Protein backbone atom coordinates (compact mmCIF):
# COMPACT_ATOMS: atom_id res chain seq x y z
CA UNK A 1 0.00 0.00 0.00
CA UNK A 2 1.12 3.53 -0.70
CA UNK A 3 -0.12 4.69 2.71
CA UNK A 4 -0.38 3.13 6.14
CA UNK A 5 -4.18 3.33 6.18
CA UNK A 6 -6.10 0.28 5.10
CA UNK A 7 -9.19 2.21 4.06
CA UNK A 8 -9.23 4.42 0.97
CA UNK A 9 -9.89 7.98 2.23
CA UNK A 10 -11.71 9.13 -0.92
CA UNK A 11 -13.83 5.97 -1.17
CA UNK A 12 -14.76 6.28 2.48
CA UNK A 13 -15.79 9.92 2.00
CA UNK A 14 -18.03 9.07 -0.98
CA UNK A 15 -19.74 6.17 0.82
CA UNK A 16 -20.35 8.32 3.90
CA UNK A 17 -21.84 11.08 1.76
CA UNK A 18 -24.23 8.61 0.13
CA UNK A 19 -25.18 7.09 3.48
CA UNK A 20 -25.69 10.46 5.27
CA UNK A 21 -27.56 12.14 2.41
CA UNK A 22 -30.99 13.43 3.49
CA UNK A 23 -32.37 12.88 0.01
CA UNK A 24 -31.51 10.13 -2.48
CA UNK A 25 -28.71 11.20 -4.79
CA UNK A 26 -27.52 9.93 -8.14
CA UNK A 27 -23.86 8.85 -8.04
CA UNK A 28 -21.68 7.44 -10.82
CA UNK A 29 -18.00 7.89 -9.97
CA UNK A 30 -14.82 6.36 -11.36
CA UNK A 31 -12.00 6.59 -8.84
CA UNK A 32 -8.33 5.82 -9.54
CA UNK A 33 -5.70 5.30 -6.84
CA UNK A 34 -2.05 4.38 -6.45
CA UNK A 35 -1.05 0.95 -7.71
CA UNK A 36 -3.37 0.83 -10.76
CA UNK A 37 -6.44 0.50 -8.53
CA UNK A 38 -9.82 1.54 -9.94
CA UNK A 39 -13.17 1.90 -8.20
CA UNK A 40 -16.60 2.38 -9.73
CA UNK A 41 -19.27 3.65 -7.33
CA UNK A 42 -22.84 3.74 -8.60
CA UNK A 43 -26.03 4.69 -6.77
CA UNK A 44 -29.41 5.59 -8.28
CA UNK A 45 -32.41 7.51 -6.97
CA UNK A 46 -34.75 4.63 -7.83
CA UNK A 47 -32.89 2.37 -5.37
CA UNK A 48 -31.49 4.78 -2.76
CA UNK A 49 -30.49 2.19 -0.13
CA UNK A 50 -28.33 0.15 -2.51
CA UNK A 51 -24.90 1.13 -3.80
CA UNK A 52 -22.78 -0.92 -6.19
CA UNK A 53 -19.03 -0.91 -5.76
CA UNK A 54 -16.77 -2.45 -8.43
CA UNK A 55 -13.04 -2.91 -7.89
CA UNK A 56 -10.16 -3.53 -10.27
CA UNK A 57 -6.76 -4.24 -8.74
CA UNK A 58 -3.65 -6.00 -10.07
CA UNK A 59 -2.63 -9.34 -8.61
CA UNK A 60 0.53 -9.57 -6.55
CA UNK A 61 1.82 -12.45 -8.66
CA UNK A 62 0.45 -13.40 -12.05
CA UNK A 63 1.71 -16.97 -11.89
CA UNK A 64 0.18 -17.92 -8.55
CA UNK A 65 -3.52 -17.23 -8.63
CA UNK A 66 -6.28 -18.48 -10.86
CA UNK A 67 -6.57 -16.77 -14.22
CA UNK A 68 -10.34 -16.33 -14.09
CA UNK A 69 -10.47 -14.09 -11.03
CA UNK A 70 -10.10 -14.00 -7.28
CA UNK A 71 -9.54 -17.21 -5.37
CA UNK A 72 -12.20 -18.67 -3.03
CA UNK A 73 -9.99 -17.76 -0.06
CA UNK A 74 -9.99 -14.10 -1.11
CA UNK A 75 -13.78 -14.06 -1.63
CA UNK A 76 -14.21 -15.58 1.82
CA UNK A 77 -12.10 -12.82 3.39
CA UNK A 78 -14.16 -10.17 1.58
CA UNK A 79 -17.45 -11.65 2.84
CA UNK A 80 -16.20 -11.52 6.40
CA UNK A 81 -16.18 -7.70 6.29
CA UNK A 82 -19.94 -7.64 6.86
CA UNK A 83 -22.26 -10.50 5.96
CA UNK A 84 -25.39 -8.34 6.29
CA UNK A 85 -24.38 -5.20 4.42
CA UNK A 86 -22.05 -6.63 1.78
CA UNK A 87 -22.98 -9.10 -0.95
CA UNK A 88 -20.78 -10.28 -3.83
CA UNK A 89 -22.33 -9.91 -7.28
CA UNK A 90 -21.47 -12.71 -9.69
CA UNK A 91 -20.31 -12.26 -12.30
CA UNK A 92 -18.50 -8.99 -11.71
CA UNK A 93 -18.95 -6.03 -14.04
CA UNK A 94 -16.82 -5.95 -17.17
CA UNK A 95 -13.28 -4.77 -16.52
CA UNK A 96 -13.41 -5.43 -12.76
CA UNK A 97 -12.41 -8.39 -10.63
CA UNK A 98 -15.04 -7.83 -7.97
CA UNK A 99 -18.46 -6.16 -7.71
CA UNK A 100 -20.13 -5.60 -4.33
CA UNK A 101 -23.74 -4.77 -3.52
CA UNK A 102 -23.94 -2.57 -0.43
CA UNK A 103 -27.28 -2.41 1.40
CA UNK A 104 -27.12 0.67 3.62
CA UNK A 105 -30.52 -0.12 5.13
CA UNK A 106 -28.85 -2.92 7.11
CA UNK A 107 -26.36 -0.56 8.74
CA UNK A 108 -26.94 0.12 12.47
CA UNK A 109 -27.74 3.72 13.40
CA UNK A 110 -24.78 4.26 15.72
CA UNK A 111 -21.00 4.43 15.64
CA UNK A 112 -20.94 0.88 14.30
CA UNK A 113 -22.07 2.18 10.90
CA UNK A 114 -18.89 4.28 10.56
CA UNK A 115 -16.79 1.23 11.43
CA UNK A 116 -18.49 -0.96 8.80
CA UNK A 117 -18.17 1.71 6.07
CA UNK A 118 -14.49 2.06 6.96
CA UNK A 119 -14.01 -1.69 6.61
CA UNK A 120 -15.81 -1.66 3.26
CA UNK A 121 -13.48 1.12 2.11
CA UNK A 122 -10.53 -1.13 2.92
CA UNK A 123 -11.67 -3.92 0.57
CA UNK A 124 -8.66 -3.45 -1.70
CA UNK A 125 -6.33 -3.93 1.27
CA UNK A 126 -8.29 -7.06 2.19
CA UNK A 127 -7.79 -8.45 -1.32
CA UNK A 128 -4.03 -7.84 -1.27
CA UNK A 129 -3.64 -9.18 2.26
CA UNK A 130 -5.62 -12.32 1.46
CA UNK A 131 -3.48 -12.98 -1.61
CA UNK A 132 -0.28 -12.77 0.43
CA UNK A 133 -1.80 -14.81 3.27
CA UNK A 134 -2.74 -17.57 0.85
CA UNK A 135 0.73 -17.41 -0.63
CA UNK A 136 2.45 -17.81 2.74
CA UNK A 137 0.20 -20.71 3.68
CA UNK A 138 0.57 -22.64 0.39
CA UNK A 139 4.03 -21.63 -0.74
CA UNK A 140 5.53 -25.07 -0.08
CA UNK A 141 3.28 -26.61 -2.74
CA UNK A 142 4.98 -24.71 -5.61
CA UNK A 143 8.05 -25.46 -7.69
CA UNK A 144 11.05 -26.84 -5.83
CA UNK A 145 14.12 -28.83 -6.71
CA UNK A 146 16.57 -30.51 -4.38
CA UNK A 147 15.21 -28.72 -1.35
CA UNK A 148 15.55 -25.24 -2.90
CA UNK A 149 12.30 -23.38 -3.48
CA UNK A 150 11.83 -20.98 -6.34
CA UNK A 151 11.52 -17.29 -5.33
CA UNK A 152 8.07 -15.81 -5.88
CA UNK A 153 8.14 -12.32 -7.33
CA UNK A 154 5.40 -10.06 -5.95
CA UNK A 155 4.58 -6.82 -7.75
CA UNK A 156 2.40 -4.29 -6.01
CA UNK A 157 3.95 -1.36 -7.90
CA UNK A 158 5.92 -1.90 -11.14
CA UNK A 159 9.03 -0.29 -9.67
CA UNK A 160 8.78 -1.91 -6.23
CA UNK A 161 8.83 -5.71 -6.52
CA UNK A 162 9.78 -7.97 -3.64
CA UNK A 163 10.31 -11.70 -3.25
CA UNK A 164 8.99 -14.42 -0.96
CA UNK A 165 11.10 -17.57 -0.59
CA UNK A 166 10.00 -20.65 1.30
CA UNK A 167 12.69 -22.54 3.21
CA UNK A 168 12.42 -25.62 5.45
CA UNK A 169 12.19 -23.71 8.73
CA UNK A 170 11.28 -20.18 7.68
CA UNK A 171 9.96 -17.85 5.03
CA UNK A 172 12.33 -15.20 3.66
CA UNK A 173 11.01 -11.91 2.30
CA UNK A 174 13.58 -9.95 0.25
CA UNK A 175 13.15 -6.29 -0.70
CA UNK A 176 15.41 -4.70 -3.35
CA UNK A 177 15.75 -1.04 -2.35
CA UNK A 178 15.98 1.76 -4.90
CA UNK A 179 16.22 5.51 -4.31
CA UNK A 180 16.44 8.51 -6.63
CA UNK A 181 18.75 10.77 -4.59
CA UNK A 182 22.16 9.89 -3.19
CA UNK A 183 21.23 11.55 0.09
CA UNK A 184 18.28 9.16 0.43
CA UNK A 185 20.63 6.21 -0.12
CA UNK A 186 22.86 7.38 2.75
CA UNK A 187 19.92 7.87 5.12
CA UNK A 188 18.34 4.54 4.20
CA UNK A 189 21.63 2.62 4.55
CA UNK A 190 22.15 4.06 8.01
CA UNK A 191 18.58 3.12 8.90
CA UNK A 192 19.01 -0.49 7.72
CA UNK A 193 22.21 -0.94 9.69
CA UNK A 194 20.58 0.49 12.80
CA UNK A 195 17.57 -1.76 12.27
CA UNK A 196 19.82 -4.83 12.21
CA UNK A 197 21.46 -3.74 15.46
CA UNK A 198 18.12 -3.17 17.19
CA UNK A 199 16.62 -6.47 16.04
CA UNK A 200 19.65 -8.36 17.36
CA UNK A 201 18.89 -7.23 20.93
CA UNK A 202 17.24 -9.65 23.37
CA UNK A 203 14.38 -7.22 23.85
CA UNK A 204 13.27 -7.81 20.25
CA UNK A 205 14.01 -11.50 20.07
CA UNK A 206 10.46 -12.35 18.94
CA UNK A 207 10.40 -10.05 15.90
CA UNK A 208 11.55 -11.35 12.50
CA UNK A 209 15.35 -11.09 12.13
CA UNK A 210 16.45 -8.43 9.64
CA UNK A 211 19.46 -8.54 7.34
CA UNK A 212 20.83 -5.95 4.94
CA UNK A 213 23.40 -6.55 2.23
CA UNK A 214 24.64 -4.42 -0.69
CA UNK A 215 24.59 -7.52 -2.94
CA UNK A 216 21.62 -9.80 -3.69
CA UNK A 217 21.25 -12.96 -1.58
CA UNK A 218 21.98 -16.36 -3.06
CA UNK A 219 18.28 -17.24 -3.13
CA UNK A 220 17.72 -14.68 -5.90
CA UNK A 221 20.30 -16.22 -8.19
CA UNK A 222 18.79 -16.53 -11.66
CA UNK A 223 16.45 -13.53 -11.42
CA UNK A 224 16.57 -10.80 -14.04
CA UNK A 225 19.39 -8.26 -13.89
CA UNK A 226 16.91 -5.38 -14.00
CA UNK A 227 15.17 -6.53 -10.82
CA UNK A 228 18.47 -6.97 -8.99
CA UNK A 229 19.96 -3.59 -10.01
CA UNK A 230 19.69 -1.45 -6.91
CA UNK A 231 21.53 1.40 -5.21
CA UNK A 232 20.20 0.74 -1.70
CA UNK A 233 21.03 -2.93 -1.30
CA UNK A 234 18.69 -5.74 -0.25
CA UNK A 235 16.71 -6.04 2.97
CA UNK A 236 15.49 -9.48 4.02
CA UNK A 237 13.26 -10.67 6.87
CA UNK A 238 13.25 -14.22 8.20
CA UNK A 239 9.66 -15.09 9.06
CA UNK A 240 9.24 -18.21 11.16
CA UNK A 241 6.08 -20.24 11.78
CA UNK A 242 4.94 -18.33 14.89
CA UNK A 243 4.94 -15.05 12.90
CA UNK A 244 2.13 -16.33 10.62
CA UNK A 245 -0.07 -18.00 13.19
CA UNK A 246 -3.44 -16.64 14.25
CA UNK A 247 -3.78 -12.88 14.43
CA UNK A 248 -0.05 -12.42 13.83
CA UNK A 249 -0.51 -13.44 10.21
CA UNK A 250 -2.55 -10.34 9.39
CA UNK A 251 -0.04 -8.04 11.10
CA UNK A 252 2.92 -9.69 9.37
CA UNK A 253 1.28 -9.50 5.96
CA UNK A 254 0.36 -5.85 6.38
CA UNK A 255 3.90 -4.99 7.51
CA UNK A 256 5.38 -6.65 4.42
CA UNK A 257 3.01 -4.82 2.08
CA UNK A 258 3.86 -1.48 3.70
CA UNK A 259 7.60 -1.90 4.10
CA UNK A 260 8.48 0.20 1.05
CA UNK A 261 6.10 2.94 2.17
CA UNK A 262 7.49 2.84 5.69
CA UNK A 263 11.11 3.20 4.50
CA UNK A 264 10.22 6.11 2.21
CA UNK A 265 8.31 7.78 5.04
CA UNK A 266 11.27 7.36 7.40
CA UNK A 267 13.75 8.74 4.83
CA UNK A 268 11.53 11.73 4.11
CA UNK A 269 11.05 12.54 7.81
CA UNK A 270 14.78 12.15 8.52
CA UNK A 271 15.72 14.46 5.64
CA UNK A 272 13.22 17.05 6.86
CA UNK A 273 14.56 16.76 10.42
CA UNK A 274 18.14 17.31 9.26
CA UNK A 275 17.13 20.33 7.19
CA UNK A 276 15.24 21.85 10.14
CA UNK A 277 18.24 21.35 12.42
CA UNK A 278 20.54 22.99 9.89
CA UNK A 279 18.22 25.99 9.52
CA UNK A 280 17.94 26.28 13.30
CA UNK A 281 21.72 26.22 13.72
CA UNK A 282 22.08 28.82 11.00
CA UNK A 283 19.52 31.06 12.68
CA UNK A 284 21.36 30.72 16.01
CA UNK A 285 24.68 31.66 14.40
CA UNK A 286 23.11 34.71 12.76
CA UNK A 287 21.69 35.80 16.11
CA UNK A 288 25.11 35.46 17.77
CA UNK A 289 26.75 37.54 15.05
CA UNK A 290 24.09 40.24 15.27
CA UNK A 291 24.41 40.31 19.04
CA UNK A 292 28.20 40.63 18.84
CA UNK A 293 27.92 43.65 16.54
CA UNK A 294 25.85 45.48 19.15
CA UNK A 295 28.43 45.07 21.90
CA UNK A 296 30.98 47.92 22.33
CA UNK A 297 34.04 45.71 22.46
CA UNK A 298 33.20 44.09 19.17
CA UNK A 299 32.71 47.50 17.55
CA UNK A 300 36.26 48.56 18.57
CA UNK A 301 37.63 45.32 17.19
CA UNK A 302 35.90 45.92 13.91
CA UNK A 303 37.24 49.49 13.77
CA UNK A 304 40.78 48.28 14.56
CA UNK A 305 40.53 45.68 11.86
CA UNK A 306 39.51 48.31 9.37
CA UNK A 307 42.50 50.49 10.37
CA UNK A 308 44.88 47.55 9.97
CA UNK A 309 43.37 46.81 6.60
CA UNK A 310 43.95 50.43 5.56
CA UNK A 311 47.61 50.28 6.60
CA UNK A 312 48.17 47.02 4.79
CA UNK A 313 46.54 48.48 1.70
CA UNK A 314 48.78 51.58 1.72
CA UNK A 315 51.97 49.47 2.12
CA UNK A 316 50.95 47.19 -0.68
CA UNK A 317 50.40 50.19 -2.96
CA UNK A 318 53.88 51.52 -2.10
CA UNK A 319 55.50 48.16 -2.90
CA UNK A 320 53.61 47.92 -6.18
CA UNK A 321 54.79 51.44 -7.13
CA UNK A 322 58.46 50.66 -6.42
CA UNK A 323 58.41 47.40 -8.30
CA UNK A 324 56.59 49.10 -11.13
CA UNK A 325 59.40 51.69 -11.52
CA UNK A 326 62.01 48.93 -11.49
CA UNK A 327 60.09 47.01 -14.13
CA UNK A 328 59.96 50.07 -16.36
CA UNK A 329 63.72 50.54 -16.07
CA UNK A 330 64.32 46.91 -17.02
CA UNK A 331 62.06 47.25 -20.05
CA UNK A 332 64.00 50.31 -21.27
CA UNK A 333 67.29 48.35 -21.38
CA UNK A 334 67.01 47.20 -24.98
CA UNK A 335 70.47 48.21 -26.33
CA UNK A 336 73.41 45.82 -26.64
CA UNK A 337 76.13 45.82 -24.06
CA UNK A 338 79.23 47.52 -25.57
CA UNK A 339 82.82 46.40 -24.89
CA UNK A 340 85.64 48.89 -25.54
CA UNK A 341 87.84 47.72 -28.47
CA UNK A 342 85.57 44.76 -29.38
CA UNK A 343 84.58 46.19 -32.79
CA UNK A 344 88.27 46.37 -33.92
CA UNK A 345 88.84 42.75 -32.74
CA UNK A 346 85.73 41.57 -34.62
CA UNK A 347 86.83 43.21 -37.88
CA UNK A 348 90.26 41.61 -37.69
CA UNK A 349 89.59 38.06 -36.48
CA UNK A 350 85.89 37.26 -36.95
CA UNK A 351 85.46 38.07 -40.64
CA UNK A 352 85.83 35.50 -43.46
CA UNK A 353 88.30 36.64 -46.18
CA UNK A 354 87.27 36.51 -49.85
CA UNK A 355 89.24 34.72 -52.65
CA UNK A 356 89.42 35.29 -56.39
CA UNK A 357 89.43 31.59 -57.29
CA UNK A 358 86.06 30.38 -58.54
CA UNK A 359 86.85 26.68 -58.31
CA UNK A 360 87.84 26.15 -54.73
CA UNK A 361 88.46 27.91 -51.51
CA UNK A 362 90.05 27.16 -48.21
CA UNK A 363 88.20 27.92 -45.05
CA UNK A 364 90.36 29.52 -42.41
CA UNK A 365 89.93 28.41 -38.86
CA UNK A 366 89.86 31.42 -36.60
CA UNK A 367 90.37 31.40 -32.89
CA UNK A 368 88.77 34.20 -31.11
CA UNK A 369 89.91 35.26 -27.66
CA UNK A 370 87.63 37.43 -25.64
CA UNK A 371 89.98 38.09 -22.81
XYZ file of C-alpha atoms in Angstrom:
371
model
C 0.000 0.000 0.000
C 1.119 3.528 -0.704
C -0.115 4.687 2.707
C -0.379 3.128 6.135
C -4.184 3.329 6.183
C -6.096 0.276 5.096
C -9.188 2.212 4.064
C -9.233 4.418 0.970
C -9.893 7.983 2.233
C -11.710 9.126 -0.924
C -13.831 5.974 -1.172
C -14.765 6.282 2.483
C -15.795 9.919 1.998
C -18.031 9.067 -0.981
C -19.738 6.170 0.817
C -20.353 8.316 3.899
C -21.838 11.076 1.759
C -24.226 8.608 0.132
C -25.184 7.092 3.478
C -25.690 10.456 5.268
C -27.557 12.145 2.407
C -30.985 13.430 3.494
C -32.369 12.883 0.008
C -31.507 10.134 -2.476
C -28.706 11.202 -4.791
C -27.517 9.929 -8.144
C -23.864 8.854 -8.038
C -21.684 7.438 -10.818
C -18.002 7.887 -9.968
C -14.819 6.358 -11.363
C -11.996 6.594 -8.840
C -8.332 5.817 -9.538
C -5.701 5.295 -6.843
C -2.046 4.384 -6.450
C -1.047 0.954 -7.713
C -3.374 0.828 -10.757
C -6.435 0.502 -8.529
C -9.819 1.539 -9.939
C -13.174 1.898 -8.195
C -16.602 2.383 -9.729
C -19.274 3.647 -7.330
C -22.841 3.738 -8.602
C -26.032 4.688 -6.766
C -29.409 5.593 -8.279
C -32.415 7.509 -6.972
C -34.749 4.635 -7.831
C -32.895 2.371 -5.372
C -31.491 4.785 -2.759
C -30.492 2.187 -0.134
C -28.330 0.154 -2.506
C -24.900 1.128 -3.799
C -22.781 -0.918 -6.186
C -19.032 -0.905 -5.760
C -16.768 -2.445 -8.428
C -13.040 -2.913 -7.886
C -10.157 -3.534 -10.272
C -6.758 -4.237 -8.739
C -3.649 -6.003 -10.067
C -2.634 -9.341 -8.611
C 0.526 -9.568 -6.553
C 1.823 -12.446 -8.658
C 0.445 -13.399 -12.053
C 1.707 -16.965 -11.885
C 0.180 -17.924 -8.548
C -3.522 -17.235 -8.628
C -6.281 -18.482 -10.859
C -6.567 -16.767 -14.219
C -10.338 -16.331 -14.089
C -10.466 -14.087 -11.032
C -10.101 -14.000 -7.281
C -9.544 -17.207 -5.371
C -12.195 -18.674 -3.030
C -9.995 -17.759 -0.063
C -9.993 -14.096 -1.109
C -13.775 -14.058 -1.627
C -14.206 -15.578 1.823
C -12.096 -12.820 3.386
C -14.160 -10.167 1.580
C -17.455 -11.645 2.838
C -16.204 -11.524 6.399
C -16.183 -7.705 6.288
C -19.945 -7.639 6.857
C -22.263 -10.501 5.959
C -25.392 -8.340 6.288
C -24.379 -5.199 4.416
C -22.049 -6.633 1.778
C -22.977 -9.095 -0.947
C -20.783 -10.284 -3.827
C -22.332 -9.907 -7.279
C -21.466 -12.713 -9.693
C -20.312 -12.261 -12.303
C -18.504 -8.989 -11.711
C -18.946 -6.028 -14.043
C -16.821 -5.946 -17.174
C -13.280 -4.766 -16.521
C -13.413 -5.427 -12.764
C -12.408 -8.390 -10.629
C -15.042 -7.831 -7.965
C -18.464 -6.157 -7.707
C -20.135 -5.603 -4.330
C -23.740 -4.770 -3.516
C -23.941 -2.568 -0.430
C -27.278 -2.410 1.396
C -27.117 0.672 3.615
C -30.525 -0.125 5.133
C -28.851 -2.918 7.115
C -26.363 -0.555 8.739
C -26.936 0.117 12.470
C -27.736 3.719 13.403
C -24.782 4.258 15.718
C -21.004 4.427 15.641
C -20.940 0.884 14.300
C -22.071 2.183 10.905
C -18.891 4.276 10.560
C -16.793 1.235 11.428
C -18.491 -0.955 8.800
C -18.167 1.706 6.074
C -14.486 2.063 6.957
C -14.014 -1.688 6.610
C -15.812 -1.658 3.264
C -13.479 1.123 2.106
C -10.529 -1.135 2.921
C -11.673 -3.920 0.570
C -8.661 -3.452 -1.701
C -6.332 -3.933 1.269
C -8.292 -7.058 2.190
C -7.787 -8.452 -1.323
C -4.031 -7.844 -1.274
C -3.644 -9.178 2.259
C -5.616 -12.317 1.461
C -3.482 -12.981 -1.607
C -0.277 -12.775 0.434
C -1.803 -14.815 3.269
C -2.739 -17.570 0.854
C 0.730 -17.406 -0.627
C 2.451 -17.812 2.741
C 0.201 -20.709 3.676
C 0.571 -22.639 0.388
C 4.031 -21.626 -0.736
C 5.526 -25.070 -0.077
C 3.279 -26.610 -2.743
C 4.983 -24.715 -5.605
C 8.053 -25.459 -7.686
C 11.051 -26.837 -5.825
C 14.123 -28.829 -6.712
C 16.573 -30.505 -4.377
C 15.207 -28.720 -1.354
C 15.552 -25.240 -2.903
C 12.300 -23.385 -3.485
C 11.829 -20.983 -6.343
C 11.516 -17.291 -5.329
C 8.075 -15.815 -5.881
C 8.143 -12.319 -7.326
C 5.402 -10.062 -5.947
C 4.579 -6.824 -7.748
C 2.402 -4.290 -6.010
C 3.949 -1.356 -7.896
C 5.922 -1.902 -11.140
C 9.031 -0.291 -9.668
C 8.783 -1.910 -6.226
C 8.835 -5.715 -6.520
C 9.778 -7.971 -3.636
C 10.312 -11.700 -3.254
C 8.988 -14.418 -0.965
C 11.097 -17.566 -0.593
C 9.998 -20.653 1.305
C 12.691 -22.541 3.212
C 12.416 -25.617 5.453
C 12.186 -23.712 8.735
C 11.285 -20.185 7.685
C 9.960 -17.846 5.030
C 12.333 -15.196 3.664
C 11.007 -11.906 2.300
C 13.579 -9.954 0.255
C 13.146 -6.291 -0.699
C 15.411 -4.695 -3.353
C 15.748 -1.043 -2.346
C 15.977 1.765 -4.900
C 16.223 5.510 -4.314
C 16.436 8.509 -6.629
C 18.747 10.766 -4.595
C 22.157 9.892 -3.189
C 21.234 11.546 0.094
C 18.282 9.164 0.434
C 20.626 6.207 -0.116
C 22.860 7.381 2.746
C 19.924 7.869 5.123
C 18.336 4.539 4.204
C 21.634 2.615 4.548
C 22.153 4.055 8.007
C 18.581 3.120 8.903
C 19.006 -0.493 7.722
C 22.207 -0.937 9.691
C 20.585 0.485 12.803
C 17.575 -1.764 12.266
C 19.816 -4.833 12.211
C 21.464 -3.742 15.457
C 18.123 -3.170 17.194
C 16.620 -6.467 16.044
C 19.648 -8.361 17.361
C 18.895 -7.234 20.933
C 17.245 -9.650 23.371
C 14.378 -7.224 23.851
C 13.270 -7.810 20.255
C 14.010 -11.505 20.066
C 10.456 -12.347 18.945
C 10.397 -10.054 15.904
C 11.552 -11.347 12.496
C 15.351 -11.086 12.131
C 16.448 -8.434 9.638
C 19.462 -8.539 7.344
C 20.826 -5.947 4.943
C 23.397 -6.549 2.226
C 24.637 -4.416 -0.689
C 24.585 -7.522 -2.936
C 21.617 -9.799 -3.689
C 21.251 -12.962 -1.579
C 21.976 -16.356 -3.062
C 18.276 -17.245 -3.127
C 17.717 -14.679 -5.901
C 20.297 -16.225 -8.195
C 18.787 -16.533 -11.665
C 16.452 -13.530 -11.422
C 16.574 -10.798 -14.039
C 19.387 -8.260 -13.895
C 16.908 -5.380 -14.004
C 15.167 -6.528 -10.820
C 18.467 -6.965 -8.985
C 19.964 -3.594 -10.015
C 19.688 -1.449 -6.911
C 21.527 1.395 -5.212
C 20.197 0.741 -1.704
C 21.030 -2.932 -1.298
C 18.694 -5.744 -0.253
C 16.708 -6.042 2.972
C 15.488 -9.481 4.018
C 13.264 -10.671 6.873
C 13.254 -14.224 8.203
C 9.656 -15.095 9.059
C 9.242 -18.213 11.160
C 6.081 -20.241 11.782
C 4.941 -18.327 14.886
C 4.945 -15.047 12.897
C 2.134 -16.328 10.616
C -0.075 -17.997 13.191
C -3.444 -16.641 14.251
C -3.775 -12.879 14.431
C -0.049 -12.424 13.835
C -0.513 -13.443 10.205
C -2.551 -10.342 9.389
C -0.042 -8.039 11.101
C 2.924 -9.690 9.371
C 1.283 -9.503 5.955
C 0.361 -5.848 6.380
C 3.900 -4.989 7.513
C 5.378 -6.649 4.420
C 3.013 -4.819 2.077
C 3.860 -1.480 3.700
C 7.601 -1.903 4.104
C 8.481 0.205 1.048
C 6.099 2.943 2.168
C 7.491 2.843 5.692
C 11.108 3.202 4.504
C 10.220 6.106 2.214
C 8.311 7.779 5.036
C 11.269 7.359 7.397
C 13.747 8.737 4.830
C 11.532 11.732 4.107
C 11.050 12.540 7.805
C 14.777 12.151 8.523
C 15.719 14.458 5.643
C 13.220 17.051 6.864
C 14.556 16.755 10.424
C 18.140 17.306 9.257
C 17.129 20.333 7.190
C 15.238 21.853 10.136
C 18.238 21.346 12.418
C 20.537 22.992 9.886
C 18.217 25.985 9.517
C 17.944 26.281 13.297
C 21.716 26.220 13.719
C 22.079 28.822 10.997
C 19.518 31.062 12.683
C 21.363 30.718 16.009
C 24.679 31.660 14.396
C 23.112 34.712 12.758
C 21.691 35.800 16.113
C 25.110 35.463 17.769
C 26.751 37.543 15.053
C 24.092 40.236 15.275
C 24.411 40.307 19.044
C 28.195 40.625 18.844
C 27.923 43.647 16.538
C 25.853 45.481 19.153
C 28.433 45.073 21.905
C 30.977 47.918 22.327
C 34.036 45.712 22.456
C 33.203 44.090 19.171
C 32.706 47.499 17.550
C 36.259 48.556 18.570
C 37.629 45.319 17.186
C 35.898 45.921 13.907
C 37.238 49.489 13.768
C 40.783 48.280 14.558
C 40.530 45.683 11.863
C 39.506 48.309 9.366
C 42.498 50.493 10.371
C 44.878 47.549 9.966
C 43.366 46.807 6.595
C 43.946 50.435 5.556
C 47.611 50.277 6.601
C 48.170 47.017 4.787
C 46.537 48.479 1.701
C 48.782 51.578 1.716
C 51.969 49.475 2.119
C 50.948 47.186 -0.682
C 50.403 50.187 -2.955
C 53.884 51.515 -2.103
C 55.497 48.159 -2.905
C 53.612 47.922 -6.182
C 54.789 51.438 -7.130
C 58.464 50.664 -6.422
C 58.413 47.396 -8.303
C 56.593 49.099 -11.126
C 59.396 51.685 -11.521
C 62.008 48.933 -11.494
C 60.087 47.014 -14.134
C 59.955 50.073 -16.359
C 63.716 50.536 -16.073
C 64.319 46.910 -17.023
C 62.063 47.246 -20.049
C 64.003 50.311 -21.266
C 67.294 48.350 -21.381
C 67.015 47.204 -24.979
C 70.467 48.209 -26.332
C 73.410 45.819 -26.637
C 76.127 45.821 -24.057
C 79.233 47.525 -25.575
C 82.817 46.405 -24.892
C 85.644 48.891 -25.537
C 87.839 47.719 -28.470
C 85.573 44.756 -29.380
C 84.579 46.190 -32.793
C 88.273 46.370 -33.920
C 88.839 42.752 -32.744
C 85.734 41.566 -34.619
C 86.834 43.206 -37.885
C 90.260 41.611 -37.694
C 89.589 38.059 -36.480
C 85.890 37.262 -36.948
C 85.464 38.074 -40.640
C 85.834 35.504 -43.460
C 88.304 36.636 -46.184
C 87.272 36.515 -49.848
C 89.244 34.724 -52.646
C 89.417 35.286 -56.392
C 89.427 31.588 -57.291
C 86.060 30.379 -58.542
C 86.851 26.677 -58.306
C 87.835 26.150 -54.730
C 88.464 27.907 -51.512
C 90.053 27.158 -48.208
C 88.195 27.924 -45.054
C 90.357 29.518 -42.407
C 89.927 28.406 -38.856
C 89.861 31.424 -36.604
C 90.365 31.397 -32.889
C 88.775 34.202 -31.112
C 89.906 35.256 -27.655
C 87.629 37.434 -25.637
C 89.979 38.088 -22.805
